[in-house]
mmCIF file of C-alpha atoms in Angstrom:
data_model
loop_
_atom_site.group_PDB
_atom_site.id
_atom_site.type_symbol
_atom_site.label_atom_id
_atom_site.label_comp_id
_atom_site.label_asym_id
_atom_site.label_seq_id
_atom_site.Cartn_x
_atom_site.Cartn_y
_atom_site.Cartn_z
ATOM 1 C CA MET A 196 32.051 -9.555 -2.040
ATOM 2 C CA ASN A 197 31.169 -7.246 0.862
ATOM 3 C CA ALA A 198 30.293 -8.607 4.277
ATOM 4 C CA PRO A 199 26.680 -7.994 5.353
ATOM 5 C CA ARG A 200 26.166 -4.849 7.375
ATOM 6 C CA PRO A 201 24.827 -5.243 10.907
ATOM 7 C CA VAL A 202 21.143 -4.465 11.347
ATOM 8 C CA GLU A 203 20.467 -1.389 13.429
ATOM 9 C CA GLU A 204 18.091 -1.735 16.330
ATOM 10 C CA VAL A 205 14.562 -0.610 15.604
ATOM 11 C CA ASP A 206 12.153 0.723 18.196
ATOM 12 C CA PRO A 207 9.785 -2.212 18.937
ATOM 13 C CA GLU A 208 6.746 0.096 19.013
ATOM 14 C CA PHE A 209 7.661 1.523 15.598
ATOM 15 C CA ALA A 210 8.193 -1.990 14.217
ATOM 16 C CA ALA A 211 4.775 -3.093 15.518
ATOM 17 C CA ASP A 212 3.061 -0.015 14.031
ATOM 18 C CA LEU A 213 4.825 -0.548 10.704
ATOM 19 C CA LYS A 214 3.785 -4.206 10.647
ATOM 20 C CA LEU A 215 0.124 -3.279 11.251
ATOM 21 C CA PHE A 216 0.285 -0.595 8.571
ATOM 22 C CA VAL A 217 1.737 -2.991 5.994
ATOM 23 C CA GLU A 218 -0.836 -5.666 6.853
ATOM 24 C CA LYS A 219 -3.668 -3.160 6.386
ATOM 25 C CA VAL A 220 -2.286 -1.945 3.059
ATOM 26 C CA VAL A 221 -1.893 -5.501 1.773
ATOM 27 C CA ALA A 222 -5.372 -6.514 2.961
ATOM 28 C CA ASN A 223 -6.964 -3.447 1.398
ATOM 29 C CA HIS A 224 -5.017 -3.869 -1.834
ATOM 30 C CA LEU A 225 -6.605 -7.283 -2.129
ATOM 31 C CA GLU A 226 -9.972 -5.541 -1.791
ATOM 32 C CA GLN A 227 -8.976 -3.343 -4.751
ATOM 33 C CA LYS A 228 -8.268 -0.205 -2.798
ATOM 34 C CA VAL A 229 -5.281 2.059 -3.174
ATOM 35 C CA LEU A 230 -3.351 4.251 -0.771
ATOM 36 C CA VAL A 231 -3.464 7.952 -1.611
ATOM 37 C CA THR A 232 -2.416 11.111 0.182
ATOM 38 C CA VAL A 233 -4.863 13.878 0.989
ATOM 39 C CA ASP A 234 -3.475 16.932 2.783
ATOM 40 C CA GLY A 235 -0.577 14.876 4.130
ATOM 41 C CA PHE A 236 -2.742 12.005 5.387
ATOM 42 C CA TYR A 237 -2.863 8.531 3.891
ATOM 43 C CA ILE A 238 -6.275 7.138 3.062
ATOM 44 C CA LEU A 239 -7.455 4.024 1.257
ATOM 45 C CA LYS A 240 -9.866 4.457 -1.624
ATOM 46 C CA GLU A 241 -11.212 2.396 -4.461
ATOM 47 C CA PRO A 242 -9.808 3.500 -7.820
ATOM 48 C CA GLY A 243 -12.173 5.219 -10.243
ATOM 49 C CA ARG A 244 -13.413 3.173 -13.180
ATOM 50 C CA ASN A 245 -11.364 5.191 -15.688
ATOM 51 C CA GLU A 246 -8.141 5.167 -13.636
ATOM 52 C CA PRO A 247 -5.327 2.720 -14.433
ATOM 53 C CA CYS A 248 -5.800 -0.678 -12.828
ATOM 54 C CA ILE A 249 -3.982 -1.266 -9.548
ATOM 55 C CA CYS A 250 -2.576 -4.581 -10.791
ATOM 56 C CA GLY A 251 -0.219 -2.717 -13.134
ATOM 57 C CA SER A 252 -1.571 -4.186 -16.374
ATOM 58 C CA GLY A 253 -1.856 -0.763 -18.012
ATOM 59 C CA LYS A 254 -5.579 -1.272 -18.677
ATOM 60 C CA LYS A 255 -8.324 0.864 -17.206
ATOM 61 C CA PHE A 256 -9.671 -0.429 -13.880
ATOM 62 C CA LYS A 257 -13.133 -1.037 -15.433
ATOM 63 C CA HIS A 258 -11.666 -3.284 -18.136
ATOM 64 C CA CYS A 259 -9.444 -5.265 -15.763
ATOM 65 C CA CYS A 260 -9.843 -6.053 -12.044
ATOM 66 C CA GLY A 261 -12.855 -3.757 -11.607
ATOM 67 C CA GLY A 262 -14.867 -5.281 -14.436
#
C-alpha cells in the first residue's frame, strides 16, 4: 500500500473562490438549474422540458423533477 502523498499548498484566495463557486452550483442544482457554457462563460439555466432530467434518471425533465 502506498503512503499518502502530501497535499500541495493552495492559494487561499483561489480556495475561497472555488468554495463559493461550488456552493452556488450546489444551491442552484437544488433549484433545478444546470451549469452550461456559452462562449467560454459558465451560466446557470433551467433545463428545457424535453431535455434529460438533471437527476440522471434518464427520463425527460418534464416527466421527472420538472413535472
